[in-house]
Short mmCIF file of C-alpha atoms and ligand atoms in Angstrom, two decimals:
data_model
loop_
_atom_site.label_atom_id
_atom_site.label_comp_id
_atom_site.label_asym_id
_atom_site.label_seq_id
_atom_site.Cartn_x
_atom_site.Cartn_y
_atom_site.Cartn_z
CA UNK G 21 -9.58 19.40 -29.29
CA UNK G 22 -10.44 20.16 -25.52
CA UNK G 23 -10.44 16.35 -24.75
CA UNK G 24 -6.74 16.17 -26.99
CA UNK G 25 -4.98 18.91 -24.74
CA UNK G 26 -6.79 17.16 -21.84
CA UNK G 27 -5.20 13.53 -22.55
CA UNK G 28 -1.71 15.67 -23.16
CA UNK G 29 -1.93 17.07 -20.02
CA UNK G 30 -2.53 14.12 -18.03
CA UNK G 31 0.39 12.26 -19.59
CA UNK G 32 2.57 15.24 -18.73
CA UNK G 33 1.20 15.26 -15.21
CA UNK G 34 1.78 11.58 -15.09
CA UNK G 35 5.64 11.73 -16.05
CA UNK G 36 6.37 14.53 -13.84
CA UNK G 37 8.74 14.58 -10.87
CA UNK G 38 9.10 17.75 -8.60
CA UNK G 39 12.26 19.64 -9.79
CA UNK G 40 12.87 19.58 -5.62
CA UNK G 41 12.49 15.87 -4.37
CA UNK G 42 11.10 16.55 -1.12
CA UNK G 43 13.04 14.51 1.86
CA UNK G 44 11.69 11.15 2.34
CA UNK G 45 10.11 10.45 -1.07
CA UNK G 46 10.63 7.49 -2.66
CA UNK G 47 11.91 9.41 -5.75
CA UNK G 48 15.09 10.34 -5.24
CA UNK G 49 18.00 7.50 -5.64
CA UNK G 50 21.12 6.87 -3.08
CA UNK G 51 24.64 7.97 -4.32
CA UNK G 52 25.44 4.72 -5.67
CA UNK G 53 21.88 4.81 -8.00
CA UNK G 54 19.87 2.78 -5.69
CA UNK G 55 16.24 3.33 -4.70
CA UNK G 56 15.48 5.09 -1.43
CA UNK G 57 14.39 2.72 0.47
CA UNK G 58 11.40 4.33 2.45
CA UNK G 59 10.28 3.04 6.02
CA UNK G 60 7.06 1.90 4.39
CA UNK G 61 5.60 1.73 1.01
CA UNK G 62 1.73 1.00 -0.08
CA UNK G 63 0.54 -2.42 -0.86
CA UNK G 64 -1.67 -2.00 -4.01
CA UNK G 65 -3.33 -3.44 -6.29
CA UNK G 66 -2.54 -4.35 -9.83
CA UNK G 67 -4.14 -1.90 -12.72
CA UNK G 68 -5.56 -4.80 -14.38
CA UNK G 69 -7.46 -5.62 -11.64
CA UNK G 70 -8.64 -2.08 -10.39
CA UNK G 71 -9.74 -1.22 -14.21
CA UNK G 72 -13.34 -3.40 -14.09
CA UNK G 73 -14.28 -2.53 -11.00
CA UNK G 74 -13.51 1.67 -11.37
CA UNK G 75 -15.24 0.99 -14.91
CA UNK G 76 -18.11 -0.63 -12.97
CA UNK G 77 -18.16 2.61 -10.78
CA UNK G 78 -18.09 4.99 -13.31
CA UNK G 79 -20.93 3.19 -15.02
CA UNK G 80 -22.90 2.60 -11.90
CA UNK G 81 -22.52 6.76 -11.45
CA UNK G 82 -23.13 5.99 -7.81
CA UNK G 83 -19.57 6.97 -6.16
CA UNK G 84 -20.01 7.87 -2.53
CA UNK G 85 -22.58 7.62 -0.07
CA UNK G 86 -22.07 4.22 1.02
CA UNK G 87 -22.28 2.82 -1.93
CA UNK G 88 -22.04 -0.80 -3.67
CA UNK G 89 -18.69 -1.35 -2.86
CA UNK G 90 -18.15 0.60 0.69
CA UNK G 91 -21.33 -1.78 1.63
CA UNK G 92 -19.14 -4.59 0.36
CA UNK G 93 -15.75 -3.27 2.00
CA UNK G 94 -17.78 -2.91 5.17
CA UNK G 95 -19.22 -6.70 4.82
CA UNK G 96 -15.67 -8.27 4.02
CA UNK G 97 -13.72 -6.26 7.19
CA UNK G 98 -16.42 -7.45 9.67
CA UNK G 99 -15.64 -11.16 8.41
CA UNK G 100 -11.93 -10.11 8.22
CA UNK G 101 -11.46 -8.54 11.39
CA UNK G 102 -13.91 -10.82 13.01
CA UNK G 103 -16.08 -8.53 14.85
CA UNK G 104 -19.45 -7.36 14.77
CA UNK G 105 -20.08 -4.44 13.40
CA UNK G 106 -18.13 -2.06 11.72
CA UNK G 107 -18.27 1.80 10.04
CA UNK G 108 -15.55 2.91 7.60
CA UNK G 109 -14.28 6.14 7.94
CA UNK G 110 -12.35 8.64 5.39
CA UNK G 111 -9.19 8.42 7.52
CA UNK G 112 -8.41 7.03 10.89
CA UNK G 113 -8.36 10.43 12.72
CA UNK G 114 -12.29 11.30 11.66
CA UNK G 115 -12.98 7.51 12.87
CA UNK G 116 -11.17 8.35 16.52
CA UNK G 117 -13.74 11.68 15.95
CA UNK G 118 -16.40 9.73 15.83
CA UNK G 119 -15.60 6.91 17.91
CA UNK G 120 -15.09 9.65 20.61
CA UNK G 121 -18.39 11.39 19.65
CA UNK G 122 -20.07 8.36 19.52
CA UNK G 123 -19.13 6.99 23.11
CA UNK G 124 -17.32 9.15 25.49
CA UNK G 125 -19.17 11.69 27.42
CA UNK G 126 -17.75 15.09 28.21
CA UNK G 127 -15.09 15.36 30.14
CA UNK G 128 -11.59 13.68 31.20
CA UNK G 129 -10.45 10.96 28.97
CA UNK G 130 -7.14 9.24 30.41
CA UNK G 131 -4.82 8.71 27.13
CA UNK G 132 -1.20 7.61 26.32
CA UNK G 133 1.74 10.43 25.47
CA UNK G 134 3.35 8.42 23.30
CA UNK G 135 1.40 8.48 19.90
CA UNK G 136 1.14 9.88 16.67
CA UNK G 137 -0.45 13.09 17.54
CA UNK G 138 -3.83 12.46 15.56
CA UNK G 139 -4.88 10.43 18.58
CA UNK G 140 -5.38 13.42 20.51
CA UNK G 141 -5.90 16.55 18.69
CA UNK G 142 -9.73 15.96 18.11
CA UNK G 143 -9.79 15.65 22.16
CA UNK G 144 -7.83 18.83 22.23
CA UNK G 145 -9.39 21.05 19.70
CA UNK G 146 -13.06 20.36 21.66
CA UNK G 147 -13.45 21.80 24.67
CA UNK G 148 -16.26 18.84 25.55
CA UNK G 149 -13.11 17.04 26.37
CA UNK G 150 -9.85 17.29 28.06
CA UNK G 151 -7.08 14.37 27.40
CA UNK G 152 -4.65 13.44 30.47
CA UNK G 153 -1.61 12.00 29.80
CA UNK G 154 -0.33 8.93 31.13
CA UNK G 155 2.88 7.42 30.95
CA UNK G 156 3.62 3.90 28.90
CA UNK G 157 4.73 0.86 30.42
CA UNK G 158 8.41 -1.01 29.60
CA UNK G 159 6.29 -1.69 26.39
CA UNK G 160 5.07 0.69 24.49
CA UNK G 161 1.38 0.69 25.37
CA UNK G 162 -0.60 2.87 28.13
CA UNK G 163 0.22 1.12 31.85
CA UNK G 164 -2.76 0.62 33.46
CA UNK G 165 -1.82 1.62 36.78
CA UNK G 166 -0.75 5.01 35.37
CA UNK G 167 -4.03 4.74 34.20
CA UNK G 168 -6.15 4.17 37.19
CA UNK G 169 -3.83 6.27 39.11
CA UNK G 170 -5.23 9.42 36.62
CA UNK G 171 -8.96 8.62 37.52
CA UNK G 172 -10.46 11.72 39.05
CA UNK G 173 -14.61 12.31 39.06
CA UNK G 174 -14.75 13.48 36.23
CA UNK G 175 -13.07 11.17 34.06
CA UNK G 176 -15.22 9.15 31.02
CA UNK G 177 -13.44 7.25 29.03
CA UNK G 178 -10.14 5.77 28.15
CA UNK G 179 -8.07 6.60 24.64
CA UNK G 180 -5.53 3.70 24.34
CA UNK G 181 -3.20 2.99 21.53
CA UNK G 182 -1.94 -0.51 20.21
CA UNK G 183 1.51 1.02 19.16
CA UNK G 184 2.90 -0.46 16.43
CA UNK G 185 0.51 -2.88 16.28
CA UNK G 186 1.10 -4.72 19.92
CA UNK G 187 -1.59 -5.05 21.68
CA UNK G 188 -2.35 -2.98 24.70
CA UNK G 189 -3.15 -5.14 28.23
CA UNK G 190 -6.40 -5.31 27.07
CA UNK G 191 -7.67 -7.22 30.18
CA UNK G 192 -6.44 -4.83 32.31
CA UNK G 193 -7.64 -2.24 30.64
CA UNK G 194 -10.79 -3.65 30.33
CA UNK G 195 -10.84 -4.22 34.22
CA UNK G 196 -10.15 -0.63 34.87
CA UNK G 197 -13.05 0.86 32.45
CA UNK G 198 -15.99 -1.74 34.20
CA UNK G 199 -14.94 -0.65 38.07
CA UNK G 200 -15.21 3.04 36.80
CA UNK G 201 -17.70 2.90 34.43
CA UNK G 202 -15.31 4.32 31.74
CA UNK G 203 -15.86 3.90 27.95
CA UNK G 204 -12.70 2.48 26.23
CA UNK G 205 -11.79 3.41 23.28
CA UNK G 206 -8.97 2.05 21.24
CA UNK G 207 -6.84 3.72 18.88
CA UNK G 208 -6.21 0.75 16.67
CA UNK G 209 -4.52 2.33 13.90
CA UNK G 210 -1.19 0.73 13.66
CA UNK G 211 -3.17 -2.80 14.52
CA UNK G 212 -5.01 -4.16 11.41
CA UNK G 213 -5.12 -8.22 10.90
CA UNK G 214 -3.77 -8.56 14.48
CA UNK G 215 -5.93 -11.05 16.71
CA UNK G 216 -5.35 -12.24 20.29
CA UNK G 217 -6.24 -16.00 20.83
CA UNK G 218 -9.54 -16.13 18.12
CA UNK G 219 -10.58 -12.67 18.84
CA UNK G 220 -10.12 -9.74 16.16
CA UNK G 221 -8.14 -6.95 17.83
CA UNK G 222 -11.29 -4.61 16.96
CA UNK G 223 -13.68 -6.71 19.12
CA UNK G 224 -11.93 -5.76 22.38
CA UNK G 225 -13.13 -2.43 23.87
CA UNK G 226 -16.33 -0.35 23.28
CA UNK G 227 -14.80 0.78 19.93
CA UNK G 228 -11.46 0.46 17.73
CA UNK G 229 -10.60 2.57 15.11
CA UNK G 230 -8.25 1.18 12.33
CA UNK G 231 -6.17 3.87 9.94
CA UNK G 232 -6.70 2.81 5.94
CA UNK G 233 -3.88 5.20 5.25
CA UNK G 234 -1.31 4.56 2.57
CA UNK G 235 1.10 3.84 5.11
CA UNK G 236 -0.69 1.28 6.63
CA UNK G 237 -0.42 -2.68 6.62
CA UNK G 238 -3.97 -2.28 5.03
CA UNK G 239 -5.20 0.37 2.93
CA UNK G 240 -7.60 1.98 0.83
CA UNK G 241 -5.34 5.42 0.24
CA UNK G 242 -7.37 7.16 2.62
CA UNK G 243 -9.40 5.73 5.21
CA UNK G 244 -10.29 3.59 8.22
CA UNK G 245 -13.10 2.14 10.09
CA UNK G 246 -14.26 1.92 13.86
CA UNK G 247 -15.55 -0.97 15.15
CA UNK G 248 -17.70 -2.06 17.47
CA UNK G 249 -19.80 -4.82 19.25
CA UNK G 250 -22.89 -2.99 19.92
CA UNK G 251 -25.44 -2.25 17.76
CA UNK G 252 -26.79 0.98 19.12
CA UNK G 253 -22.97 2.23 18.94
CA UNK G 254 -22.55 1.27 15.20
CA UNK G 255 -26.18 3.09 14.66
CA UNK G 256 -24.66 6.35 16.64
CA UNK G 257 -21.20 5.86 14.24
CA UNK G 258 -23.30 6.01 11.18
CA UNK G 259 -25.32 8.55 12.01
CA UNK G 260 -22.53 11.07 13.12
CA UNK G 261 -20.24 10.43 9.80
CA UNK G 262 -23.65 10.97 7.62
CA UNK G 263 -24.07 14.47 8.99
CA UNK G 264 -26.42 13.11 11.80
CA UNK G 265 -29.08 12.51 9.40
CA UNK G 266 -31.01 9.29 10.08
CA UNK G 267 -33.05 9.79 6.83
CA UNK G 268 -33.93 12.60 4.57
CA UNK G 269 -36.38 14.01 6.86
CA UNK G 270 -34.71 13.50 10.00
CA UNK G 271 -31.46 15.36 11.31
CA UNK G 272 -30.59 13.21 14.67
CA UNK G 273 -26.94 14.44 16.02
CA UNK G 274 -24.51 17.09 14.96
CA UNK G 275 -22.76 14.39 12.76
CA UNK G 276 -19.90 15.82 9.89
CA UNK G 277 -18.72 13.54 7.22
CA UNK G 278 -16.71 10.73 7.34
CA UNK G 279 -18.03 9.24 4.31
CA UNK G 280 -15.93 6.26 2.06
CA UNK G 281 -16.31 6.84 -1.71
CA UNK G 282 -16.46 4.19 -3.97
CA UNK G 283 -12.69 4.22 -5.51
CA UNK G 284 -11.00 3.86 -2.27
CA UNK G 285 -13.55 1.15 -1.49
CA UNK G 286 -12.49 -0.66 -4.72
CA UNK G 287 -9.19 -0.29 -3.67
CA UNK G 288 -9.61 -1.88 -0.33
CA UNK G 289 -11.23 -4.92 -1.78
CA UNK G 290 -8.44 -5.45 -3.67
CA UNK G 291 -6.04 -4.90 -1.39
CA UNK G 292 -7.91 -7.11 1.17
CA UNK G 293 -7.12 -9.84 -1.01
CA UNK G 294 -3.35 -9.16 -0.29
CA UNK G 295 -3.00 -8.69 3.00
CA UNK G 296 -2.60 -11.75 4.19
CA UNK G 297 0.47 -12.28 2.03
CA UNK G 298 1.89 -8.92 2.64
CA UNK G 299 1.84 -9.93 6.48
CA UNK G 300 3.40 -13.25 5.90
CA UNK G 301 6.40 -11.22 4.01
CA UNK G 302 6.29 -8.67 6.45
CA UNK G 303 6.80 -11.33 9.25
CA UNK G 304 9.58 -12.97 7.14
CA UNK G 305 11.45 -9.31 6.78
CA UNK G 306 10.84 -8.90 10.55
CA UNK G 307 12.44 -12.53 11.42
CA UNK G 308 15.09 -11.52 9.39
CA UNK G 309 15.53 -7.79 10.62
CA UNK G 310 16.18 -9.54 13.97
CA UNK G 311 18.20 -12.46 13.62
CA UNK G 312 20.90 -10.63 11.51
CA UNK G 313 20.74 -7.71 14.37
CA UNK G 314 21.06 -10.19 16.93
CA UNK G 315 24.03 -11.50 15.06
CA UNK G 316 25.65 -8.25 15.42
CA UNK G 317 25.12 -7.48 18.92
CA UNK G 318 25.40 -4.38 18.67
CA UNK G 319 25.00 -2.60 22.45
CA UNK G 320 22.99 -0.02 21.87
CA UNK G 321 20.33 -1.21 20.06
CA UNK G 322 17.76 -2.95 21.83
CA UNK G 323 14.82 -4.57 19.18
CA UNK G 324 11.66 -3.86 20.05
CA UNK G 325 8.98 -6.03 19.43
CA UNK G 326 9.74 -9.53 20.68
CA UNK G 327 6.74 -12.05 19.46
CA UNK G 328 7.84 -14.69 22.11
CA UNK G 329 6.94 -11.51 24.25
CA UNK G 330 3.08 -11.79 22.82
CA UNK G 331 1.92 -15.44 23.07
CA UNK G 332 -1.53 -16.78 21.13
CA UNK G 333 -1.30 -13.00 19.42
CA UNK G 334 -0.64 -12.39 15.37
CA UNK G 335 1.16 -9.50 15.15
CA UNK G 336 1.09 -8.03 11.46
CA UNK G 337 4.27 -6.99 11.64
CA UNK G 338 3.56 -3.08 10.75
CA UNK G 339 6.39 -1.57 11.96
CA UNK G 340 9.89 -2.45 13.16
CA UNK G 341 11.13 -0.27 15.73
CA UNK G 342 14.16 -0.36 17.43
CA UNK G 343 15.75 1.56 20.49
CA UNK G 344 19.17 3.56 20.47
CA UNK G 345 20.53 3.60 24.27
CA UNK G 346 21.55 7.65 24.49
CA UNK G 347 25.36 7.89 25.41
CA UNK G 348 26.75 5.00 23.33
CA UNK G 349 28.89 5.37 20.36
CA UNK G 350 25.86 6.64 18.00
CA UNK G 351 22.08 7.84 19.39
CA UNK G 352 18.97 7.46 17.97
CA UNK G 353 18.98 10.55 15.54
CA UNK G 354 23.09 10.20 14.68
CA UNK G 355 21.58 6.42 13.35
CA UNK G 356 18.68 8.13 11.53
CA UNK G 357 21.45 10.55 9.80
CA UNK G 358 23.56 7.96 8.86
CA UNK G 359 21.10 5.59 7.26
CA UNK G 360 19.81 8.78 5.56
CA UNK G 361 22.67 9.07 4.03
CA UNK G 362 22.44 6.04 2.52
CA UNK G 363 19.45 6.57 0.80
CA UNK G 364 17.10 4.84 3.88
CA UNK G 365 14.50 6.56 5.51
CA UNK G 366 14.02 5.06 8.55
CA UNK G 367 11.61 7.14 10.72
CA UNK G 368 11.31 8.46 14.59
CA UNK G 369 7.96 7.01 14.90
CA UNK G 370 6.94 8.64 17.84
CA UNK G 371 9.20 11.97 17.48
CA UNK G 372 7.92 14.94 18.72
CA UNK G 373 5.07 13.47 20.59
CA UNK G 374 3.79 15.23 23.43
CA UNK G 375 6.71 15.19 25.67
CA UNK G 376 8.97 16.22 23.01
CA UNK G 377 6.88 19.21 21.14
CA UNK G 378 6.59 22.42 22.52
CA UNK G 379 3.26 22.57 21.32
CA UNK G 380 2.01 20.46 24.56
CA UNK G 381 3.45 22.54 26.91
CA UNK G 382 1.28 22.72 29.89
CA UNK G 383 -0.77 19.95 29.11
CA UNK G 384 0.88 17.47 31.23
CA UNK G 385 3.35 17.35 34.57
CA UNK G 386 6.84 18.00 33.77
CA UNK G 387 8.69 14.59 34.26
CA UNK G 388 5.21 12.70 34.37
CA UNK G 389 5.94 10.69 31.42
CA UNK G 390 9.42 9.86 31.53
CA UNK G 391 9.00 6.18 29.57
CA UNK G 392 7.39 8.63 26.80
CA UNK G 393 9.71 11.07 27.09
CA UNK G 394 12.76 8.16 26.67
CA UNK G 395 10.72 6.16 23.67
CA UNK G 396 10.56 9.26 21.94
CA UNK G 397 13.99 9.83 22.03
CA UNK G 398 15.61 6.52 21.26
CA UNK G 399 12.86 5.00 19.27
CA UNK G 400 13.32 4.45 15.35
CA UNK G 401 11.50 2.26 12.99
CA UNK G 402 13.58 0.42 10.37
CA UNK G 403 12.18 0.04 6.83
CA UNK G 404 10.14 -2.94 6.71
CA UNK G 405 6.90 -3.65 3.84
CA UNK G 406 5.74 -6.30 1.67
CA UNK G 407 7.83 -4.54 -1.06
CA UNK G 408 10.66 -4.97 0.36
CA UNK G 409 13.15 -8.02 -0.73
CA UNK G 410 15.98 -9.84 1.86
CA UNK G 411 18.22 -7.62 0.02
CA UNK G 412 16.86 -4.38 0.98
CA UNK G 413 16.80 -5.82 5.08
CA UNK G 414 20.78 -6.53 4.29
CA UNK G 415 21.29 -3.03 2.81
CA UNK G 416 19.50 -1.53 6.13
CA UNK G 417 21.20 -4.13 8.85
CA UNK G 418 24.85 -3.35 6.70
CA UNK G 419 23.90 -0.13 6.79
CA UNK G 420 23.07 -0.26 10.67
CA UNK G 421 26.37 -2.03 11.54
CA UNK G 422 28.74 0.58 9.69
CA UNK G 423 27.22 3.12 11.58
CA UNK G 424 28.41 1.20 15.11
CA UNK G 425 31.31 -0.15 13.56
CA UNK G 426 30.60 -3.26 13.71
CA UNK G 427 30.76 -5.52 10.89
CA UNK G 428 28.79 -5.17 7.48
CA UNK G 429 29.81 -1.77 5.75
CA UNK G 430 32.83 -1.02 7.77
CA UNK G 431 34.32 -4.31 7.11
CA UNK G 432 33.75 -4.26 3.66
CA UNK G 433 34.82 -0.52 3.02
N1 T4K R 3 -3.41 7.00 15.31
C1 T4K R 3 -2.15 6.60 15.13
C2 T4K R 3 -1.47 5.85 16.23
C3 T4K R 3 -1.48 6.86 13.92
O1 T4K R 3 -0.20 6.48 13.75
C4 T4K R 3 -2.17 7.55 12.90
C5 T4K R 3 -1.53 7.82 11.64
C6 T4K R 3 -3.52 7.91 13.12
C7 T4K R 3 -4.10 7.63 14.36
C8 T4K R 3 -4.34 8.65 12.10
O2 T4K R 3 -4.71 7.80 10.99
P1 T4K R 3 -4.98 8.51 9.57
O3 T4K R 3 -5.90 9.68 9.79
O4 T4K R 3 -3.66 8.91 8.94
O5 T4K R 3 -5.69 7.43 8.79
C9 T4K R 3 2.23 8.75 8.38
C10 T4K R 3 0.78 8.62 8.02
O6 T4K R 3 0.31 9.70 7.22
C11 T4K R 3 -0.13 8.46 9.19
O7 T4K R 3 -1.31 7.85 8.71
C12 T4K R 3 0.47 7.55 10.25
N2 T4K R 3 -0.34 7.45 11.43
C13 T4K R 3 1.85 7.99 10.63
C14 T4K R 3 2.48 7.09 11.66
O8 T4K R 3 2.65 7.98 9.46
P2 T4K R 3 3.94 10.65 7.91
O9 T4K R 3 3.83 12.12 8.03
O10 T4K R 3 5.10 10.00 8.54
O11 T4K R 3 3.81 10.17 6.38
P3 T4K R 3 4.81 10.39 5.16
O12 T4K R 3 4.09 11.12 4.11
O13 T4K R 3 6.11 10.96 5.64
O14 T4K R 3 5.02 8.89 4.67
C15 T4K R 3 5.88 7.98 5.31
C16 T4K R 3 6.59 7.15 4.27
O15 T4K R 3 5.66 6.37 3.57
C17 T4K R 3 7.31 7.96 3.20
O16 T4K R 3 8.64 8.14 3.60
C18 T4K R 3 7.22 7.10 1.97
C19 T4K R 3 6.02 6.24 2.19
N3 T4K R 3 4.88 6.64 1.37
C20 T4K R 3 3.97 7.53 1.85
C21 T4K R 3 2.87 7.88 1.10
C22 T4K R 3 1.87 8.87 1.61
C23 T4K R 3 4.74 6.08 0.11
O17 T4K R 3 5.60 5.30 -0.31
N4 T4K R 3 3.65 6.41 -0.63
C24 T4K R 3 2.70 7.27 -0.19
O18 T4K R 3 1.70 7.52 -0.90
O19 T4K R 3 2.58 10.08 8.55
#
């Protein structure tokens, strides 16, 4: 009887939809009965698929704790991401925890304003460390000589971000952390799959840490990794997400828990097998996105990734921002209204970021970061994942030109 009211409940849980569809989720449809169509949407696996293995789990009774399949996970992303050693991590923010932990000294560490603010809050919650802010360059990455420039005595380490998947200028980066002894830490959330020349973007650096999150190009629900090339790092990483203990009798570093159970390790296997095809389609969208915007020509938009801009790099395609020039017929948020309401949710990937929240008042030098301060407020990332078809693009670049007047919507309305 218990189990019977158990079963019923699930199947109601399972058919329910909140009475209020919050903004944004995929729920709700457009006026004329389409989907929403969301800026991203999770690759995952098929349920015929995932059934063996979460059977195998449940019979196993071994489900966290680096267990078969997070050992497995861990294996296939070192081969994937072609580096050397690797931890997974519950999310990408406790891997930038413990990549920070792990390497960086107390003290300064020079970082970008323009992120998703789960690069710095660990920094700023811990008074071992205070972040400086730094300005981007014409890209969206940290500029090095803003970087340098920020170098005081008691700096120890650099927090850069490969926005949007582009690479930062890693050899300049690179330069900058061996003449000051700095550790360099990258926050490689947005980057997974990318490489530059043969090398995995998680090979450059002291340490990357990759997001697993739902809304990533790869993911395993919840979750991410750091990676590293040295071996007495990766020991120091697994240590501090097991609670610092090296073995039952030995407690070796104030370590927390940044643990990967066994279901979301299933699921990355499986979605690892996908990836590869869910770039290629993302790359085809992107293509797409940008010849038909070209096309248009409309002023104020300005794309912004351009891969003749990144030579010998795979770019995985994760996001597909664009720029709205302020003062032209429509800005950057008037856009993000307008495709709202027509059932897209593009998003204002980096909006507030630490410029543009009140929240970081006082944590930087008014008109310090004025390249943040601009991305921030012209930046907005189209729709764009593997679920996507060339229909949905057309929907979002019609959509896009009605809202300039340009062809599209307005000429067919
Ligand atoms: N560093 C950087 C540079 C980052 O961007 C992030 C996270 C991190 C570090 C930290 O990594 P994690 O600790 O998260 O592993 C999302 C993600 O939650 C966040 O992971 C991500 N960056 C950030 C850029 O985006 P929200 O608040 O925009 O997510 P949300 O819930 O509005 O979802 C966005 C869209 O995705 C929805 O409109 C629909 C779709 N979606 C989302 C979920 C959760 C789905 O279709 N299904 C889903 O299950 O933050």
């Amino acid at each position: 009887m218990g189990s019977g009211r158990t079963r019923r409940g699930m199947a109601e849980i399972g058919h329910a939809r909140p009475a209020e569809v919050p903004a944004g989720s995929p729920f709700p449809r457009d006026a004329a009965g389409r989907d929403w169509l969301t800026v991203t949407s999770p690759l995952l696996p098929e349920l015929a698929d995932l059934v063996p293995l979460l059977s195998d789990v449940l019979e196993r009774r071994w489900v966290t704790n680096h267990g078969h399949y997070a050992r497995a996970l861990e294996e296939a992303l070192v081969h994937y991401l072609a580096v050397r050693g690797l931890a997974l991590s519950t999310s990408g923010t406790v891997g930038l925890d413990l990549a920070v932990r792990a390497l960086i000294p107390d003290g300064e560490v020079v970082t970008t304003g323009y992120s998703f603010p789960a690069t710095w809050h660990g920094l700023l919650e811990n008074p071992r460390w205070r972040p400086v802010f730094v300005d981007v360059d014409e890209g969206f990455g940290i500029d090095p000589e803003a970087v340098e420039a920020a170098i005081t005595p008691r700096t120890r380490g650099i927090l850069a971000v490969h926005a949007y998947g582009l690479p930062c200028r890693l050899a300049r980066l690179e330069g900058i952390a061996r003449r000051h002894d700095l550790r360099l830490v990258y926050d490689a959330a947005h980057a997974f799959g990318v490489t530059v020349g043969e090398r995995g973007i998680g090979s450059f650096g002291d340490a990357s840490v990759f997001s697993f999150h739902a809304t990533k190009v790869f993911n395993t629900l919840e979750g991410g990794c750091v990676t590293t090339g040295s071996a007495a790092t990766l020991d120091r990483l697994r240590l501090l997400r097991n609670f610092g203990f090296r073995n039952e009798n030995e407690v070796a570093a104030f370590g927390s828990n940044g643990k990967m159970d066994e279901v979301r390790a299933v699921f990355g296997l499986l979605n690892l097998e996908r990836v590869d095809a869910a770039i290629e389609t993302r790359g085809a969208l992107a293509r797409r996105y940008r010849e038909r915007l070209e096309e248009l020509g409309i002023e104020e938009i300005e794309i912004g990734i351009d891969p003749a801009r990144h030579p010998g790099v795979r770019l995985n395609h994760a996001y597909f921002p664009v720029s709205v020039r302020p003062g032209g017929r429509v800005d950057r948020d008037g856009l993000a209204a307008w495709l709202r309401d027509r059932g897209i949710h593009a998003r204002k990937y980096f909006f507030p970021t630490v410029t543009t929240a009140p929240l970081y008042e006082g944590l930087f030098v008014p008109g310090s970061l004025p390249r943040c301060e601009r991305a921030s407020r012209t930046t907005l990332c189209l729709p764009l994942h593997a679920a996507m078809t060339e229909a949905d693009c057309e929907r979002v670049v019609d959509a896009v030109a009605g809202a300039f007047g340009a062809r599209g919507e307005a000429k067919a309305a």
